[in-house]
XYZ file of C-alpha atoms in Angstrom:
737
model
C -8.258 -149.932 29.400
C -7.508 -146.950 26.778
C -8.964 -147.044 23.935
C -8.733 -144.743 20.730
C -10.993 -141.912 19.844
C -13.117 -142.804 16.908
C -12.065 -141.896 13.655
C -13.371 -138.319 12.367
C -12.585 -137.865 8.928
C -9.286 -138.543 7.932
C -7.377 -137.210 5.596
C -10.833 -135.236 5.027
C -9.507 -131.961 3.031
C -10.769 -128.814 4.183
C -11.379 -125.485 1.530
C -10.215 -122.531 3.716
C -13.511 -121.120 3.815
C -14.950 -118.661 6.188
C -16.551 -121.459 7.877
C -16.482 -125.505 6.579
C -18.379 -128.016 8.038
C -17.574 -131.988 7.475
C -19.781 -134.181 8.908
C -19.638 -133.338 12.083
C -16.042 -131.599 11.651
C -16.135 -127.447 12.497
C -12.984 -125.443 11.307
C -13.292 -121.317 11.508
C -10.797 -120.012 8.816
C -9.144 -116.621 8.938
C -6.249 -115.082 6.612
C -3.510 -117.494 8.984
C -5.508 -118.783 11.470
C -7.696 -121.977 11.443
C -9.736 -123.235 14.543
C -10.679 -126.821 14.457
C -12.927 -128.646 16.601
C -14.976 -131.934 16.002
C -18.070 -134.062 18.020
C -16.957 -137.196 18.892
C -19.426 -140.133 17.554
C -19.871 -142.251 20.760
C -20.325 -139.622 23.870
C -21.512 -136.119 21.610
C -18.938 -134.297 23.446
C -16.928 -131.915 21.134
C -13.496 -131.885 20.930
C -10.788 -129.091 20.271
C -8.158 -130.045 17.425
C -6.338 -127.000 16.704
C -6.591 -123.703 17.349
C -3.206 -121.736 15.555
C -1.855 -121.561 11.878
C -4.189 -122.143 9.019
C -3.973 -126.687 8.531
C -5.641 -127.524 5.651
C -6.750 -131.517 6.464
C -8.171 -133.188 9.627
C -6.799 -136.368 10.719
C -6.947 -138.701 13.166
C -4.653 -137.772 16.329
C -2.026 -140.083 18.035
C -4.231 -142.226 21.451
C -4.563 -140.527 24.154
C -3.215 -141.514 27.685
C -5.508 -141.810 30.774
C -5.069 -141.850 34.045
C -6.507 -143.884 36.448
C -8.645 -141.241 38.597
C -10.027 -139.379 35.274
C -12.383 -140.509 32.094
C -11.535 -137.055 30.006
C -8.424 -135.799 31.718
C -7.124 -136.820 28.450
C -10.037 -135.337 26.016
C -9.266 -131.849 24.586
C -12.656 -130.247 25.354
C -14.229 -127.114 23.866
C -16.934 -126.573 26.419
C -16.486 -128.473 29.703
C -19.239 -129.152 31.835
C -19.534 -130.982 34.965
C -19.513 -134.457 35.951
C -18.331 -136.476 33.461
C -15.172 -136.956 35.115
C -13.125 -134.108 33.949
C -11.655 -132.809 37.106
C -10.540 -129.172 35.715
C -11.757 -125.873 36.023
C -15.500 -126.453 34.001
C -16.714 -123.364 31.273
C -20.460 -123.798 32.998
C -21.267 -124.258 35.793
C -25.753 -124.514 36.678
C -27.005 -126.083 40.119
C -29.995 -127.736 39.257
C -33.697 -127.769 40.637
C -32.580 -130.821 42.135
C -29.697 -129.274 43.500
C -26.743 -130.818 42.265
C -24.306 -129.019 39.758
C -24.298 -132.340 37.086
C -24.793 -131.440 33.292
C -24.370 -133.566 30.647
C -24.373 -131.391 27.165
C -24.676 -133.017 23.686
C -24.219 -132.525 20.242
C -27.622 -131.498 18.893
C -27.755 -129.890 15.696
C -25.736 -126.546 13.712
C -25.917 -123.706 11.744
C -24.114 -121.414 10.225
C -25.145 -117.824 8.600
C -23.412 -115.068 6.903
C -23.358 -111.597 9.235
C -23.103 -111.686 12.823
C -26.389 -110.827 15.030
C -26.466 -108.573 17.902
C -26.529 -110.119 21.300
C -29.401 -109.385 23.579
C -28.525 -106.516 25.961
C -24.682 -106.518 25.761
C -21.830 -104.964 23.646
C -20.368 -107.049 20.853
C -18.236 -106.518 17.865
C -20.671 -106.287 14.639
C -19.853 -106.718 10.485
C -22.136 -107.592 7.632
C -21.662 -110.620 5.127
C -18.734 -109.733 3.840
C -17.227 -109.741 7.007
C -18.109 -112.173 9.109
C -19.641 -115.701 9.144
C -20.994 -116.957 12.210
C -21.368 -120.963 12.987
C -23.988 -121.299 15.989
C -23.747 -125.052 17.437
C -26.677 -126.704 19.630
C -26.276 -128.912 22.435
C -28.703 -129.754 24.835
C -28.814 -131.636 29.026
C -31.674 -134.307 28.033
C -32.483 -134.770 31.619
C -31.937 -131.889 32.937
C -33.767 -129.771 29.541
C -31.751 -127.141 29.312
C -29.577 -126.062 26.345
C -26.525 -124.283 25.101
C -26.205 -122.199 22.075
C -22.518 -122.009 20.944
C -22.031 -119.170 19.008
C -19.324 -118.630 16.927
C -18.235 -115.816 14.132
C -14.840 -115.310 11.925
C -13.897 -112.215 11.362
C -11.258 -113.334 8.180
C -9.431 -110.906 7.827
C -8.432 -109.999 11.652
C -8.001 -113.730 12.551
C -10.124 -112.915 14.875
C -13.189 -115.910 17.052
C -15.759 -114.448 18.801
C -17.256 -116.680 21.046
C -20.490 -116.572 23.580
C -22.548 -118.887 25.183
C -26.540 -118.959 25.603
C -28.160 -121.247 28.040
C -31.718 -121.674 27.576
C -33.766 -123.096 29.903
C -36.610 -125.322 28.101
C -37.004 -127.305 31.386
C -40.710 -126.613 33.862
C -38.324 -125.975 37.127
C -35.867 -123.109 38.087
C -31.846 -123.714 37.763
C -29.399 -121.129 38.388
C -26.458 -120.815 36.116
C -23.144 -119.876 38.455
C -20.317 -119.998 35.826
C -20.358 -119.191 32.042
C -17.240 -118.628 30.487
C -17.433 -116.862 27.017
C -14.640 -118.317 25.617
C -13.500 -121.966 26.528
C -10.309 -124.112 24.418
C -7.988 -126.550 25.327
C -4.626 -126.128 23.641
C -2.303 -128.883 23.080
C 0.750 -130.008 25.613
C 3.605 -127.321 25.102
C 5.164 -124.106 26.930
C 3.473 -121.202 27.732
C 3.649 -117.786 29.169
C 0.302 -115.394 30.085
C 0.687 -112.460 29.056
C -1.238 -109.498 31.124
C -2.066 -106.140 31.534
C -1.736 -105.384 35.460
C -1.779 -102.592 38.073
C -3.743 -100.078 40.026
C -4.531 -96.888 40.447
C -2.414 -94.534 38.453
C -0.233 -97.091 37.245
C -2.860 -99.091 35.729
C -2.468 -101.539 32.563
C 1.560 -102.739 33.020
C 2.242 -105.524 30.599
C 3.313 -108.605 32.780
C 4.478 -112.138 31.778
C 4.902 -115.491 33.464
C 4.845 -119.019 33.041
C 2.247 -121.076 32.636
C 2.636 -124.417 35.400
C 0.750 -127.384 36.353
C -2.774 -126.091 38.208
C -4.328 -123.395 37.900
C -3.195 -119.538 37.412
C -5.093 -116.517 36.138
C -6.405 -113.304 37.276
C -9.551 -110.955 37.569
C -11.440 -108.589 39.471
C -14.058 -108.513 42.375
C -14.787 -104.341 42.178
C -17.377 -104.882 40.297
C -15.742 -103.266 37.073
C -13.214 -104.576 34.922
C -10.932 -101.953 37.665
C -7.733 -101.192 37.685
C -6.031 -104.085 39.073
C -6.548 -106.343 36.159
C -7.143 -105.344 32.750
C -9.911 -107.955 30.453
C -7.037 -109.027 28.250
C -4.894 -112.488 28.239
C -2.700 -113.195 26.638
C -0.677 -116.662 25.957
C 2.429 -117.103 24.170
C 5.682 -119.500 23.375
C 8.695 -118.239 25.837
C 10.030 -117.438 22.969
C 7.805 -115.102 21.543
C 8.723 -111.409 21.108
C 7.335 -108.672 19.777
C 7.783 -109.281 15.911
C 8.223 -112.799 16.353
C 6.714 -116.286 17.916
C 3.195 -117.475 18.440
C 0.686 -115.647 20.187
C -2.880 -116.326 21.375
C -5.085 -113.579 22.898
C -8.341 -113.005 24.227
C -10.248 -109.548 25.153
C -13.288 -109.923 27.042
C -16.008 -107.453 25.789
C -17.127 -106.811 29.397
C -17.103 -103.839 32.332
C -17.776 -105.768 34.897
C -16.086 -108.357 37.015
C -14.343 -110.441 34.747
C -12.287 -114.537 35.465
C -9.451 -115.471 33.279
C -8.397 -118.503 33.892
C -5.280 -120.819 32.467
C -5.275 -124.264 34.036
C -2.560 -127.232 32.573
C -3.652 -130.320 33.088
C -2.041 -133.262 34.827
C -1.375 -134.622 31.774
C -0.235 -131.520 29.825
C -3.297 -129.676 28.364
C -3.418 -126.107 28.630
C -7.234 -125.168 29.037
C -8.095 -121.245 28.757
C -11.046 -119.754 30.099
C -12.492 -116.517 30.185
C -16.303 -114.885 30.935
C -17.583 -113.568 34.307
C -16.568 -113.342 37.421
C -18.717 -116.922 39.318
C -18.118 -114.954 42.190
C -20.623 -112.784 40.809
C -23.470 -114.435 39.110
C -25.920 -116.850 40.592
C -28.196 -115.965 37.554
C -31.728 -117.535 37.913
C -33.429 -118.689 35.264
C -37.428 -119.728 35.002
C -38.736 -122.020 32.235
C -37.913 -120.447 29.070
C -35.243 -117.628 30.204
C -32.392 -117.838 28.362
C -28.877 -115.581 29.703
C -26.007 -114.924 26.835
C -22.703 -114.084 28.269
C -20.486 -111.008 26.794
C -18.622 -112.120 23.888
C -14.404 -112.992 23.920
C -12.448 -112.548 20.646
C -9.360 -114.289 20.515
C -7.137 -113.698 17.823
C -3.965 -115.691 17.109
C -0.914 -114.561 14.762
C 2.526 -116.399 14.469
C 4.257 -112.934 14.086
C 4.243 -111.503 17.262
C 2.426 -109.068 20.478
C 2.975 -106.504 18.063
C 0.988 -108.029 15.374
C -1.027 -109.099 17.740
C -1.788 -105.865 19.153
C -2.006 -104.493 15.867
C -4.831 -106.742 14.308
C -6.842 -106.288 17.892
C -7.120 -102.113 17.028
C -8.514 -102.757 13.682
C -10.823 -104.656 14.518
C -11.980 -102.833 17.509
C -11.763 -100.049 15.298
C -13.915 -101.689 12.393
C -15.667 -103.689 14.301
C -15.991 -102.940 18.058
C -16.570 -98.916 18.479
C -20.131 -97.589 17.352
C -19.293 -93.952 17.535
C -18.906 -91.836 14.038
C -16.075 -90.130 16.089
C -13.772 -93.458 15.447
C -11.617 -92.870 12.605
C -11.941 -88.661 12.781
C -9.397 -86.617 14.772
C -10.011 -85.268 18.199
C -10.231 -82.015 19.051
C -7.232 -80.329 21.514
C -8.701 -80.065 24.877
C -8.071 -78.531 28.215
C -9.850 -79.877 31.239
C -9.901 -77.906 34.482
C -10.102 -80.764 37.300
C -6.108 -80.344 37.838
C -6.058 -76.910 37.610
C -9.014 -75.628 39.775
C -10.340 -78.697 41.431
C -13.119 -77.051 43.063
C -12.269 -73.640 43.531
C -13.726 -71.752 40.376
C -16.591 -69.598 39.508
C -18.153 -68.681 36.613
C -15.429 -65.721 36.124
C -12.631 -68.398 36.576
C -13.812 -70.674 34.185
C -14.322 -67.858 31.655
C -10.486 -66.636 32.049
C -9.525 -70.224 31.627
C -11.546 -71.039 28.559
C -10.224 -67.372 27.503
C -6.022 -68.166 28.359
C -7.161 -72.134 26.922
C -7.602 -70.255 23.421
C -4.746 -67.927 23.171
C -2.950 -71.596 22.959
C -4.549 -72.850 20.492
C -7.175 -75.387 23.017
C -10.527 -76.203 20.729
C -12.585 -78.140 23.612
C -12.510 -77.103 26.980
C -14.253 -79.269 29.293
C -15.526 -78.190 32.698
C -14.732 -80.908 35.121
C -16.377 -82.056 38.546
C -17.891 -79.095 40.903
C -20.522 -77.505 38.296
C -23.417 -78.712 40.032
C -25.780 -79.129 42.690
C -28.344 -76.647 44.073
C -29.509 -77.714 48.122
C -26.070 -79.201 48.204
C -23.870 -77.794 46.098
C -20.875 -79.491 45.075
C -17.702 -77.624 46.006
C -16.053 -80.792 47.304
C -16.545 -84.547 46.814
C -18.679 -84.507 49.967
C -22.022 -83.476 48.551
C -23.892 -83.308 44.920
C -23.592 -86.310 42.771
C -27.059 -87.383 41.689
C -27.938 -83.698 41.939
C -27.180 -82.813 38.198
C -28.453 -78.935 38.113
C -26.092 -76.185 37.452
C -24.465 -74.908 40.670
C -26.868 -71.214 41.088
C -24.200 -69.576 42.959
C -21.185 -70.329 40.824
C -23.706 -70.677 37.535
C -26.997 -68.100 37.846
C -27.591 -68.067 34.917
C -26.990 -71.628 33.881
C -24.824 -73.716 31.580
C -26.036 -72.303 28.305
C -24.520 -69.022 29.476
C -20.963 -70.064 29.895
C -21.085 -72.813 27.508
C -21.994 -70.252 24.638
C -19.630 -67.628 26.027
C -17.043 -70.825 25.181
C -18.337 -71.164 22.229
C -17.972 -67.474 21.614
C -14.021 -67.787 21.599
C -11.670 -67.780 18.810
C -9.058 -70.071 18.840
C -5.809 -68.559 17.892
C -3.310 -70.380 15.749
C 0.111 -69.086 15.956
C 1.453 -70.310 12.869
C -1.299 -69.297 10.929
C -2.736 -65.655 12.781
C -4.019 -64.823 9.127
C -6.129 -67.803 9.305
C -9.994 -68.448 9.560
C -9.917 -68.769 13.261
C -12.140 -72.439 14.988
C -14.685 -71.350 17.339
C -13.879 -73.095 21.022
C -16.185 -76.014 21.505
C -17.501 -77.157 25.438
C -17.562 -79.996 26.866
C -18.630 -80.852 30.852
C -17.940 -83.656 33.643
C -20.299 -85.951 34.800
C -20.231 -88.843 37.227
C -23.937 -90.140 36.626
C -23.451 -93.814 38.419
C -22.780 -92.854 42.042
C -24.587 -90.762 44.647
C -23.228 -88.900 47.406
C -25.813 -89.243 51.108
C -25.558 -85.545 50.915
C -27.612 -85.090 48.294
C -31.307 -84.781 46.788
C -31.762 -87.711 45.153
C -30.336 -89.689 48.237
C -32.890 -87.726 50.288
C -35.901 -88.972 48.068
C -33.848 -92.588 46.944
C -31.919 -94.308 49.805
C -33.467 -97.738 47.881
C -31.531 -96.868 44.972
C -28.055 -97.146 45.963
C -26.261 -101.232 46.209
C -26.794 -102.444 49.419
C -27.298 -105.728 51.490
C -29.919 -105.902 53.841
C -28.672 -104.224 57.190
C -25.069 -104.268 56.605
C -23.604 -100.518 56.583
C -23.288 -98.884 53.109
C -19.933 -98.393 52.112
C -19.309 -95.068 51.371
C -15.919 -94.041 48.717
C -14.608 -91.143 48.437
C -18.072 -89.816 50.047
C -20.141 -91.532 47.535
C -22.600 -94.543 46.867
C -22.803 -96.408 43.943
C -26.882 -96.471 42.568
C -27.793 -99.932 41.578
C -28.214 -99.715 37.609
C -30.178 -102.876 37.695
C -33.433 -101.030 38.424
C -35.297 -99.562 35.721
C -35.889 -96.786 37.372
C -32.363 -96.243 37.680
C -31.590 -96.361 34.296
C -34.580 -93.690 32.959
C -33.240 -91.229 35.494
C -30.022 -91.863 34.792
C -31.212 -91.062 31.087
C -33.617 -88.391 31.669
C -31.051 -86.298 33.428
C -28.271 -86.599 30.985
C -30.578 -85.911 28.667
C -31.625 -83.139 30.196
C -27.819 -81.713 30.589
C -26.992 -82.253 26.618
C -30.513 -80.282 25.881
C -29.535 -77.490 28.574
C -26.159 -76.308 26.860
C -24.659 -76.870 24.103
C -22.516 -79.234 24.987
C -20.440 -81.309 22.931
C -17.928 -83.695 24.629
C -18.863 -85.352 27.966
C -16.848 -87.480 30.084
C -18.200 -89.987 32.074
C -16.420 -90.768 35.328
C -16.850 -93.417 38.190
C -15.194 -92.711 41.046
C -15.397 -96.379 42.915
C -15.507 -100.380 42.697
C -19.432 -101.917 44.154
C -18.756 -103.386 47.876
C -22.486 -104.313 48.587
C -24.419 -105.776 46.389
C -28.424 -107.459 46.834
C -27.620 -110.660 45.844
C -24.908 -112.390 43.374
C -26.784 -111.968 40.006
C -27.257 -108.207 40.681
C -23.721 -107.231 39.675
C -24.533 -109.102 35.768
C -27.685 -106.984 36.056
C -25.751 -103.503 37.075
C -24.050 -104.105 33.333
C -27.079 -104.985 31.647
C -29.017 -102.312 32.989
C -25.352 -99.732 32.010
C -25.141 -100.823 28.665
C -28.712 -100.292 27.963
C -28.324 -96.649 29.489
C -25.206 -95.790 26.625
C -27.348 -97.282 23.917
C -29.866 -95.020 24.244
C -27.801 -91.922 25.448
C -25.291 -92.785 22.649
C -28.229 -93.131 20.509
C -29.844 -89.518 21.509
C -26.684 -87.411 21.060
C -24.533 -89.295 18.157
C -22.827 -85.966 17.657
C -21.675 -86.105 21.400
C -18.080 -87.354 21.703
C -18.110 -89.680 24.581
C -14.897 -89.931 27.213
C -15.094 -92.885 29.840
C -13.462 -92.535 32.765
C -13.125 -94.360 35.688
C -10.202 -92.379 37.977
C -8.004 -93.119 35.107
C -8.217 -96.795 33.594
C -10.360 -98.408 35.811
C -12.950 -99.254 32.884
C -10.964 -98.981 30.150
C -12.260 -102.465 28.320
C -13.905 -103.238 25.422
C -17.398 -103.085 26.918
C -17.043 -99.786 27.439
C -15.490 -98.837 23.924
C -18.497 -100.407 21.550
C -20.788 -96.973 23.190
C -17.407 -94.490 23.710
C -14.814 -94.139 21.465
C -11.927 -92.861 24.193
C -11.102 -93.477 27.678
C -9.569 -91.381 29.747
C -5.996 -93.474 30.391
C -4.832 -93.032 33.852
C -5.074 -90.164 36.971
C -1.508 -90.777 36.526
C -0.120 -87.315 33.405
C 3.931 -88.105 34.563
C 5.451 -88.509 31.078
C 7.675 -91.217 32.399
C 5.342 -93.395 33.367
C 2.296 -92.933 31.178
C 5.182 -94.214 28.802
C 4.426 -97.570 30.538
C 0.867 -97.232 30.706
C 0.196 -96.042 27.031
C 2.760 -98.727 25.759
C 1.234 -101.198 28.084
C -2.597 -100.381 27.616
C -1.570 -100.184 23.881
C -1.157 -104.153 23.702
C -4.910 -105.096 23.181
C -7.099 -101.014 22.267
C -5.693 -99.217 19.831
C -4.463 -95.527 20.330
C -7.473 -93.829 18.928
C -9.746 -94.852 22.602
C -6.372 -93.406 24.688
C -6.771 -90.042 26.074
C -3.719 -89.049 26.865
C -2.730 -84.499 28.466
C 0.050 -82.935 29.704
C 0.154 -82.284 32.932
C 1.884 -79.314 35.493
C 5.232 -80.257 37.500
C 6.047 -81.287 39.675
C 3.237 -83.576 39.088
C 1.248 -84.851 41.980
C 1.928 -88.084 41.965
C 5.052 -88.465 41.654
C 6.688 -85.305 42.243
C 8.425 -85.700 39.101
C 9.083 -82.981 36.843
C 10.244 -83.182 33.271
C 9.738 -80.787 30.099
C 7.279 -79.782 28.595
C 7.835 -80.883 25.025
C 8.721 -84.850 26.401
C 5.259 -84.478 28.033
C 3.573 -83.066 25.084
C 5.234 -86.183 22.982
C 3.762 -88.811 25.233
C 0.648 -87.177 25.364
C 0.297 -87.268 21.237
C 1.021 -90.794 20.859
C -2.632 -90.968 22.733
C -6.023 -90.741 20.178
C -7.252 -87.566 22.324
C -4.512 -84.970 23.087
C -5.322 -81.913 25.935
C -3.601 -80.803 28.709
C -4.473 -80.926 32.537
C -3.345 -77.749 33.824
C -4.123 -74.201 34.509
C -2.834 -71.753 31.738
C -2.730 -68.637 33.832
C 0.188 -70.921 35.830
C 2.516 -71.537 33.431
C 6.082 -70.666 33.302
C 6.900 -68.759 30.740
C 8.957 -70.676 28.704
C 6.600 -73.555 28.331
C 3.731 -70.635 27.168
C 5.658 -69.776 24.376
C 6.277 -73.631 23.429
C 2.686 -74.896 24.166
C 1.251 -73.640 21.293
C 3.911 -75.232 18.867
C 3.655 -78.361 20.762
C -0.141 -78.306 19.833
C -0.096 -77.413 16.616
C 2.206 -80.993 15.997
C -0.845 -82.608 17.979
C -2.355 -81.913 15.535
C -0.596 -82.660 12.370
C -0.062 -86.283 14.062
C -3.036 -87.088 15.294
C -4.808 -88.166 11.889
C -2.115 -90.332 12.299
C -1.936 -92.017 15.674
C -6.014 -92.342 15.404
C -6.463 -94.598 12.264
C -3.145 -95.889 11.932
C -1.525 -98.957 12.605
C 1.249 -99.166 15.684
C 4.764 -100.669 15.537
C 6.163 -100.604 19.524
C 9.410 -100.289 17.932
C 10.910 -100.843 21.973
C 9.524 -100.796 24.981
C 9.482 -98.409 28.056
C 11.123 -100.615 30.852
C 13.348 -102.928 28.137
C 14.829 -99.564 27.286
C 16.305 -96.376 27.911
C 15.605 -95.574 24.674
C 11.574 -96.122 24.191
C 9.856 -95.948 20.472
C 6.983 -96.116 18.546
C 6.244 -96.142 14.965
C 2.297 -95.162 13.810
C 2.125 -95.728 9.881
C -1.152 -94.118 7.617
C -2.747 -97.934 7.072
C -2.219 -96.211 2.876
C 1.373 -96.425 4.341
C 1.876 -92.739 2.734
C 2.323 -91.192 5.775
C 3.808 -91.414 8.992
C 4.963 -90.582 12.274
C 7.382 -91.553 14.717
C 8.604 -91.069 18.748
C 11.759 -91.387 20.002
C 12.489 -90.810 23.884
C 16.039 -91.138 26.072
C 14.903 -91.380 30.061
C 17.799 -90.898 31.253
C 21.453 -89.588 30.056
C 24.032 -92.030 29.719
C 27.411 -89.571 30.280
C 30.076 -91.197 27.777
C 28.137 -93.732 25.835
C 27.175 -94.009 22.463
C 22.645 -94.009 20.627
C 21.643 -97.105 19.741
C 20.400 -97.832 15.857
C 16.323 -97.620 15.547
C 15.642 -99.919 13.121
C 12.084 -99.219 11.839
C 9.105 -101.353 10.714
C 6.235 -101.156 8.975
C 7.544 -99.426 5.406
C 7.546 -100.853 2.378
C 10.940 -101.896 1.120
C 10.909 -100.594 -1.973
C 9.023 -97.182 -1.397
C 10.911 -93.497 -0.205
C 10.248 -91.796 2.515
C 11.161 -88.416 3.705
C 11.950 -87.563 7.035
C 10.464 -84.513 8.711
C 10.363 -83.304 5.007
C 14.272 -83.175 3.989
C 16.262 -86.624 3.955
C 15.114 -89.381 1.609
C 15.607 -92.901 2.641
C 14.493 -96.069 1.556
C 12.047 -98.224 3.672
C 14.916 -101.040 3.294
C 17.344 -98.497 4.287
C 14.642 -97.313 7.717
C 13.724 -100.915 8.856
C 17.309 -102.768 7.861
C 20.136 -100.132 8.688
C 17.841 -97.939 10.702
C 19.391 -95.005 11.983
C 20.835 -92.954 15.228
C 19.238 -89.893 16.526
C 22.218 -88.334 19.513
C 19.630 -87.268 22.346
C 20.564 -84.071 24.964
C 19.226 -85.557 28.945
C 16.917 -86.400 30.644
C 13.841 -87.336 29.435
C 14.896 -86.062 25.824
C 12.176 -86.653 22.763
C 11.921 -86.067 19.340
C 9.115 -86.587 16.415
C 10.171 -86.953 13.430
C 7.324 -86.973 10.316
C 7.834 -89.236 7.430
C 6.114 -88.954 3.578
C 6.434 -91.522 1.349
C 7.729 -89.882 -1.875
């Protein structure tokens, strides 16, 4: 028999304050978003009402249809559990002390506070009382004596809602949390498409879009880390949504471990979104009085297209996620030694490379893999990981000697020969979470690695994974990295991670590892706030918000092929700011593809990242590239502040256009930088007009110090650039006059 739901505040007008509570109806309001839910009086369940553009009233819905098998298939549930007749995917699954997985969480109370508390042991967004308001809704299962607190935080200016859940065992027996979604919501019946970032090593973050259909669709990671395969971002869009128009719901999980993203369209048409830790790698036991808090998931809604969602995520992450003091600072142009030398070097070779780098205008020299290991020298990837002492054969006087020599080099600026030159900075590569079996560390502590009983310890790249769930391992890494940083004047660390997790002693170890890693990163970045930290995991294997909380940038991909990098960097920008991307100019032909492109094209692609650099040996540069690079490096420095701090407008997408283009506009609108590319020549064919975005129509802009046009003209009439040949590119500076 079908019944209507009780009236829950019919025609109650809601003020557009950040959080409004009207009896048992709740509303979170941003500048252009409203998120509403209410408590069902009869069941105590939380029912989703609205997630989208502003609404000012809560009103009674039409009667829900009801099927014959499910008693809750027709309910839009905010925190679905198991055992109540909801046969869709749950947000929480708990194995109770009695062995069953039935739960029945009902509303108990709520509280509203300004500001936002930290999450215990986890990276999360932050903000003061003027920037964010937090609503906590408390649920309780009176039979199992288990409590759940749902934390909702609304960043009004960003249209962003952050949510996490805390499960507390208030019973006198142990329970096991098998699944705990950070964000769960049910959207009304409509047509949707999934937008995601998928890929592999050297082809990360490919933008993928597919239809939501009946049943469960989704993706995730089983690799122990967020992985190259699927990024912890999920977008829902309508079929008509484009870069500049239409509804978008974006969900970004602030977590570095394995994750799960589920989208389920029910038999009655509702679409459920669940995002959180991977339930295959959880099974978290809670003893009486213990709690488990999920990672935070941030959701942004906009009706102005995919590009607007991206810009909102970019600003939110720069202002309310990344804690580094470098977040809005221009980054030094760097040269990394890896692709130029690999393992073939000594102190003299490194110093010579640094000298050649300084002549080009490079300001930061990074000594990559191969500098460490005493008993087991790191002369290839078969030994040395875990032994973070300089190799005495290569660096007989330690890191300080080579660091001091590098820091004594004057950086040349060809366009300013009489300008007081800066001295070069020095950085090193580390992979602290890993160990080679051929190492002193493994000889002393074979029990410190992840393994599963008597099963073989699978090596990948000849290395094993240290078990960061162990406090002793965490302390060792903190002390080892601290010793390296105190031993020499080091201003940059590249923190790498070159394999996934295979064997683990228990499912819960995966999350315990992440909590251990976050403790390590928090402590090291607290101790060394003046070090510029860059994350890396064989490229973009851990390009996620959890890492960005501590490190302001990540190496975007091991693939430096500029054509491939266009797709990778445009894809990564779907959710991550350009300021967070490490992007380098590599030598040609590229080892991953065998393709060759002009150095100008390579440099212009790399300039679209916050950290611009070179990945080659300057001694082996062709003469024409050596002559051209200093000018390109100076241009990269000129545009870097705009790329780091500005808003990004993707004008034409690689893969969809032969002429990809992107515009960065400073937040005050006073300047911009436009990147234009032609992939292939099209003989005897005109060039398309490019229509800019993000400008003030009434302002006037000078292009490259020459012609002046109004913002209205540049956006509505556009302009055309004539390209010449394959892999051609152009960078145009805009200044408001």
